[in-house]
XYZ file of C-alpha atoms in Angstrom:
384
model
C 38.851 41.680 134.720
C 38.864 41.555 130.932
C 37.273 38.118 130.712
C 40.585 36.497 129.767
C 42.493 33.825 131.645
C 45.263 36.083 132.993
C 43.101 38.601 134.863
C 40.792 35.786 135.964
C 43.676 33.889 137.538
C 44.972 37.128 139.084
C 41.621 37.603 140.836
C 41.433 33.956 141.906
C 44.959 33.982 143.348
C 44.265 37.093 145.431
C 40.973 35.700 146.691
C 42.685 32.414 147.587
C 45.320 34.371 149.533
C 42.588 35.878 151.680
C 42.376 39.355 150.172
C 39.041 41.160 149.917
C 38.715 41.221 146.123
C 36.297 43.173 143.925
C 36.143 42.388 140.217
C 35.936 45.393 137.872
C 35.479 45.249 134.097
C 35.633 48.178 131.696
C 32.887 48.834 129.172
C 34.713 50.604 126.356
C 32.078 51.068 123.656
C 28.367 51.780 123.192
C 26.304 48.596 123.467
C 22.931 50.323 123.086
C 22.505 49.335 119.442
C 23.110 45.654 119.967
C 26.776 45.572 118.979
C 28.317 42.533 120.632
C 31.953 42.839 119.584
C 34.514 45.596 119.433
C 37.626 44.216 117.843
C 39.110 41.199 119.609
C 38.110 41.858 123.213
C 35.857 43.986 125.419
C 32.805 42.303 123.897
C 29.592 41.439 125.705
C 30.814 37.847 125.789
C 34.029 38.950 127.512
C 32.101 40.892 130.146
C 29.910 37.839 130.636
C 33.011 35.639 131.039
C 34.403 38.007 133.671
C 31.135 37.849 135.588
C 31.110 34.037 135.403
C 34.653 33.920 136.815
C 33.715 36.322 139.608
C 30.792 34.069 140.517
C 33.048 30.996 140.426
C 35.507 32.509 142.919
C 32.730 34.168 144.926
C 33.649 37.851 144.591
C 31.454 40.831 143.650
C 31.721 42.079 140.077
C 30.974 45.499 138.566
C 31.093 46.872 135.027
C 32.371 50.457 134.790
C 31.535 52.644 131.809
C 34.860 53.939 130.477
C 33.592 54.604 126.959
C 34.309 58.358 127.006
C 37.702 57.964 128.680
C 38.739 55.240 126.240
C 37.730 57.312 123.231
C 39.502 60.434 124.463
C 42.694 58.840 125.776
C 43.239 55.881 123.462
C 41.247 55.986 120.218
C 41.716 59.712 119.522
C 45.451 59.380 120.126
C 45.558 56.319 117.844
C 43.979 58.174 114.929
C 45.965 61.363 115.459
C 49.263 59.490 115.582
C 48.613 57.644 112.320
C 47.446 60.858 110.651
C 50.732 62.498 111.735
C 52.923 59.836 110.142
C 53.620 58.048 113.433
C 52.821 54.484 114.514
C 50.850 54.512 117.786
C 51.103 52.139 120.729
C 47.567 52.101 122.170
C 48.230 49.417 124.792
C 50.713 51.661 126.616
C 48.284 54.597 126.635
C 45.470 52.345 127.833
C 47.547 51.011 130.709
C 48.907 54.309 132.020
C 46.150 56.756 131.097
C 43.155 54.519 131.727
C 43.759 51.425 133.828
C 46.218 52.841 136.333
C 44.866 56.381 136.415
C 41.096 56.463 135.965
C 40.643 52.906 137.243
C 42.748 53.603 140.315
C 40.520 56.562 141.142
C 37.397 54.420 140.789
C 38.983 51.706 142.931
C 39.525 54.163 145.741
C 35.786 54.777 145.664
C 35.382 51.136 146.649
C 37.857 51.588 149.482
C 40.438 49.451 147.681
C 44.130 49.700 148.552
C 45.455 48.334 145.261
C 44.632 47.677 141.613
C 45.518 44.202 140.351
C 45.652 43.151 136.692
C 46.728 40.112 134.708
C 49.865 41.715 133.287
C 53.053 39.662 133.071
C 55.225 42.073 135.050
C 56.394 42.491 138.649
C 56.678 45.317 141.157
C 59.124 45.436 144.048
C 59.758 48.108 146.651
C 63.377 49.109 147.127
C 63.912 49.115 150.882
C 66.712 51.682 150.982
C 64.903 54.379 148.996
C 61.271 53.317 149.318
C 61.010 53.601 145.532
C 58.808 51.107 143.679
C 60.567 49.208 140.879
C 58.936 47.760 137.776
C 60.418 44.484 136.536
C 59.921 42.074 133.675
C 57.613 39.115 134.150
C 59.395 35.815 134.700
C 57.876 34.429 131.477
C 60.037 36.315 128.961
C 57.795 35.259 126.062
C 54.800 36.942 127.724
C 56.543 39.858 129.460
C 54.431 43.050 129.277
C 56.633 45.496 131.202
C 57.298 47.321 127.903
C 53.678 48.547 127.901
C 53.880 49.791 131.504
C 56.938 52.074 131.257
C 54.944 55.285 131.800
C 53.472 54.299 135.170
C 54.285 56.832 137.878
C 55.531 56.005 141.350
C 52.022 56.616 142.733
C 50.534 54.235 140.175
C 53.190 51.575 140.737
C 52.697 51.845 144.488
C 49.126 50.605 144.138
C 49.774 48.110 141.309
C 49.681 44.357 141.866
C 50.541 41.788 139.169
C 49.690 38.350 140.610
C 50.659 36.312 137.528
C 53.928 38.138 136.831
C 55.982 35.637 138.814
C 54.845 32.527 136.923
C 54.921 31.197 133.337
C 51.812 31.211 131.153
C 51.490 27.423 131.188
C 51.293 27.498 134.966
C 48.615 30.192 134.801
C 46.452 28.022 132.552
C 47.083 24.942 134.710
C 45.940 26.883 137.775
C 42.801 28.025 135.925
C 41.978 24.424 135.057
C 42.548 23.207 138.619
C 40.259 25.944 139.939
C 37.642 25.133 137.316
C 37.609 28.675 135.939
C 35.341 28.848 132.862
C 37.992 30.711 130.801
C 40.857 28.263 131.426
C 41.153 27.360 127.739
C 40.082 30.689 126.248
C 42.548 31.802 123.514
C 44.692 34.882 124.062
C 43.835 38.040 122.130
C 46.554 38.969 119.640
C 45.173 42.058 117.879
C 44.546 45.644 118.927
C 41.433 45.269 121.029
C 39.308 47.966 119.366
C 40.130 47.213 115.703
C 37.575 44.916 114.042
C 39.255 42.236 111.902
C 42.647 43.858 112.689
C 42.022 46.286 109.795
C 43.417 49.493 111.303
C 43.528 51.274 107.919
C 39.754 51.154 107.457
C 39.299 52.139 111.101
C 41.466 55.261 110.689
C 39.899 56.066 107.299
C 36.427 56.137 108.825
C 37.425 58.372 111.728
C 39.377 60.803 109.578
C 36.312 61.074 107.365
C 34.119 61.703 110.428
C 36.493 64.470 111.538
C 36.428 66.009 108.054
C 32.641 66.055 107.913
C 32.070 67.242 111.489
C 33.920 70.463 112.375
C 33.007 69.947 116.025
C 34.417 66.398 116.026
C 37.021 64.956 118.381
C 40.164 65.410 116.321
C 41.623 68.817 117.016
C 44.226 68.850 114.240
C 41.799 70.308 111.684
C 39.337 68.959 109.164
C 41.308 70.294 106.212
C 44.473 68.543 107.385
C 42.597 65.284 108.039
C 41.084 65.403 104.564
C 44.464 66.011 102.955
C 46.021 63.115 104.838
C 43.481 60.774 103.292
C 44.378 62.036 99.804
C 46.833 60.254 97.566
C 50.489 61.207 97.524
C 53.810 60.086 96.127
C 56.042 57.170 97.005
C 59.615 58.366 96.533
C 63.087 56.955 96.916
C 65.835 58.443 99.087
C 66.787 60.863 96.320
C 63.219 62.109 95.957
C 62.453 60.297 92.681
C 58.779 59.353 92.334
C 58.254 55.590 92.148
C 54.506 55.379 92.605
C 51.479 56.724 94.470
C 49.650 55.898 97.678
C 46.176 56.480 99.147
C 47.193 58.049 102.476
C 50.282 58.053 104.705
C 48.295 56.572 107.604
C 48.345 53.310 105.648
C 52.098 52.921 106.150
C 54.597 52.474 108.951
C 58.386 52.588 109.077
C 59.841 49.180 108.268
C 56.832 48.062 106.230
C 57.601 45.944 103.181
C 54.286 44.518 102.004
C 51.584 46.553 100.341
C 53.819 49.132 98.656
C 52.671 48.189 95.174
C 56.168 48.598 93.723
C 58.412 46.189 91.850
C 61.291 45.028 94.027
C 63.854 46.202 91.467
C 62.364 49.662 90.905
C 65.102 51.443 92.845
C 67.850 49.856 90.822
C 66.074 50.688 87.573
C 65.471 54.304 88.534
C 69.096 54.854 89.484
C 70.385 53.480 86.207
C 72.097 50.496 87.801
C 71.856 46.957 86.528
C 68.471 45.462 87.337
C 68.772 43.718 90.650
C 65.915 42.416 92.741
C 66.041 44.236 96.042
C 63.041 44.452 98.388
C 61.996 47.951 99.393
C 60.873 49.107 102.813
C 59.235 52.233 104.172
C 62.054 54.417 105.522
C 60.142 57.528 106.551
C 56.790 59.307 106.307
C 56.521 63.009 105.424
C 52.996 64.150 106.326
C 53.409 67.757 105.165
C 54.381 66.577 101.667
C 52.180 63.447 101.734
C 55.264 61.417 100.816
C 56.201 57.850 101.673
C 59.982 57.378 101.421
C 61.199 53.885 100.522
C 64.563 52.229 100.163
C 66.598 49.072 100.838
C 66.653 47.349 104.207
C 70.134 48.660 104.939
C 68.746 52.208 104.976
C 66.492 51.272 107.915
C 69.511 50.940 110.188
C 69.946 53.669 112.808
C 72.119 53.967 115.901
C 70.489 57.004 117.535
C 67.035 58.262 118.422
C 65.434 60.899 120.585
C 62.422 60.323 122.799
C 59.952 62.694 124.441
C 57.444 62.278 127.252
C 60.140 60.306 129.077
C 59.144 58.761 132.392
C 61.954 57.802 134.778
C 61.000 54.999 137.161
C 64.425 55.238 138.763
C 65.756 58.705 139.705
C 66.477 60.811 136.620
C 70.155 60.156 135.752
C 72.471 63.148 135.936
C 75.028 61.491 133.638
C 74.775 59.183 130.591
C 73.500 55.777 131.696
C 74.248 52.341 130.245
C 71.057 50.389 129.573
C 69.497 47.822 127.275
C 66.920 49.670 125.168
C 63.866 48.062 123.577
C 62.167 49.813 120.625
C 59.252 47.408 120.035
C 57.365 44.857 122.083
C 59.003 41.934 120.264
C 62.371 43.653 119.846
C 65.334 42.197 121.720
C 66.613 44.940 124.025
C 70.011 46.089 122.769
C 72.994 47.681 124.572
C 72.808 51.471 124.488
C 73.590 54.676 126.335
C 70.755 56.982 127.365
C 71.220 60.636 128.209
C 68.518 62.834 129.703
C 68.488 66.204 127.987
C 70.212 68.917 130.066
C 67.867 71.621 131.289
C 64.688 69.639 130.651
C 61.876 70.747 132.895
C 60.297 68.439 135.415
C 56.992 67.914 133.587
C 56.729 64.475 132.035
C 55.314 65.862 128.799
C 58.536 67.734 127.983
C 61.097 65.357 129.491
C 63.356 64.134 126.681
C 66.282 61.783 126.188
C 68.790 60.718 123.557
C 69.568 57.034 123.073
C 72.699 55.835 121.265
C 72.899 52.119 120.470
C 76.151 50.210 120.347
C 75.060 48.613 117.063
C 72.568 49.764 114.398
C 68.913 48.864 114.981
C 66.356 48.132 112.264
C 63.220 50.267 111.796
C 63.265 52.716 114.696
C 59.669 53.888 114.410
C 58.300 57.286 115.518
C 55.304 56.890 117.804
C 56.449 53.621 119.332
C 57.982 53.416 122.799
C 61.632 53.006 123.678
C 62.011 51.395 127.096
C 65.261 51.295 129.071
C 66.230 48.244 131.149
C 68.898 47.477 133.702
C 68.763 43.699 133.736
C 65.083 42.925 134.271
C 64.341 46.288 135.910
C 62.643 49.052 133.916
C 64.725 52.221 134.258
C 62.268 54.346 132.270
C 61.057 54.969 128.768
C 59.595 57.475 126.343
C 57.959 57.990 122.949
C 60.207 57.812 119.897
C 60.412 61.112 118.006
């Protein structure tokens, strides 16, 4: 129970159906010094809202301290990914590595058979095989199956998504009818642990901490962290220097704003007639501290490779036709996915190649690519 309307309604629906429900909320940061907010959720007010909802629907409520787990599994990964020239997806790590792993273990300590959340997704058991399928939520505008692609069969088997079969408006209407105190609470839009949605300052501070403390959390080296914060060059596709930057972690593939370059700089540098053409980040080169920029057309790609692939359906022995989604708000596009021959069984080394029928814009390392067959999640992995 995050204190938002979705998880509150999920708890209320299960209680109304006669289930024995226990409300659990995660404390994700140190509150000992009076801090009351941590980004856009997980604040003291949110924990208080969750407790008020639990009281309203007459279920017990507990707050579990996941501060260490959250730092190790989500925040450290977030900083390391940006410092490596990749764009992280913390919500997916939080869901698989924290909520449906650590939380499931804690739930078993309560004697619980399942873990329910307010995600807009669905799970169904395939009768013939006994396999658990993950499906999109019926509200396509709110669907969150993209963030759940890495759930294992064991995790899916104990997952329950009570609001996944109804639209958001109906969820809020139910909350109002039940008199839940969060019925009109706004949805959170930002990364939950980033104050003011300023991820650059957040990463700056943690890279500096790692540089100053050799025994700190980031195991990629103080010297490397310090160098990543240093300025570097912004170059075009031919390697010509167009400007400077203050750290590659401040950029992501597909970015247009904040480059500090004139829109016609590429045309001028190449000797062509001056022509206003917006520039976008095409690639990040951490070893050289370079940000590569170019026109939008250069962002188009038809292929990508992914690692850490998790197959929710049986691993395909032959190329498989799917619709592949490369960002949360990206429209899944027709593609063929091929699991790498000879890949070992461990999830960490499982890889795949995805070939799209048509070019896609801004395929971004560090984000997830998720494969769909209709509304069923086939699997997914992390874009290399």
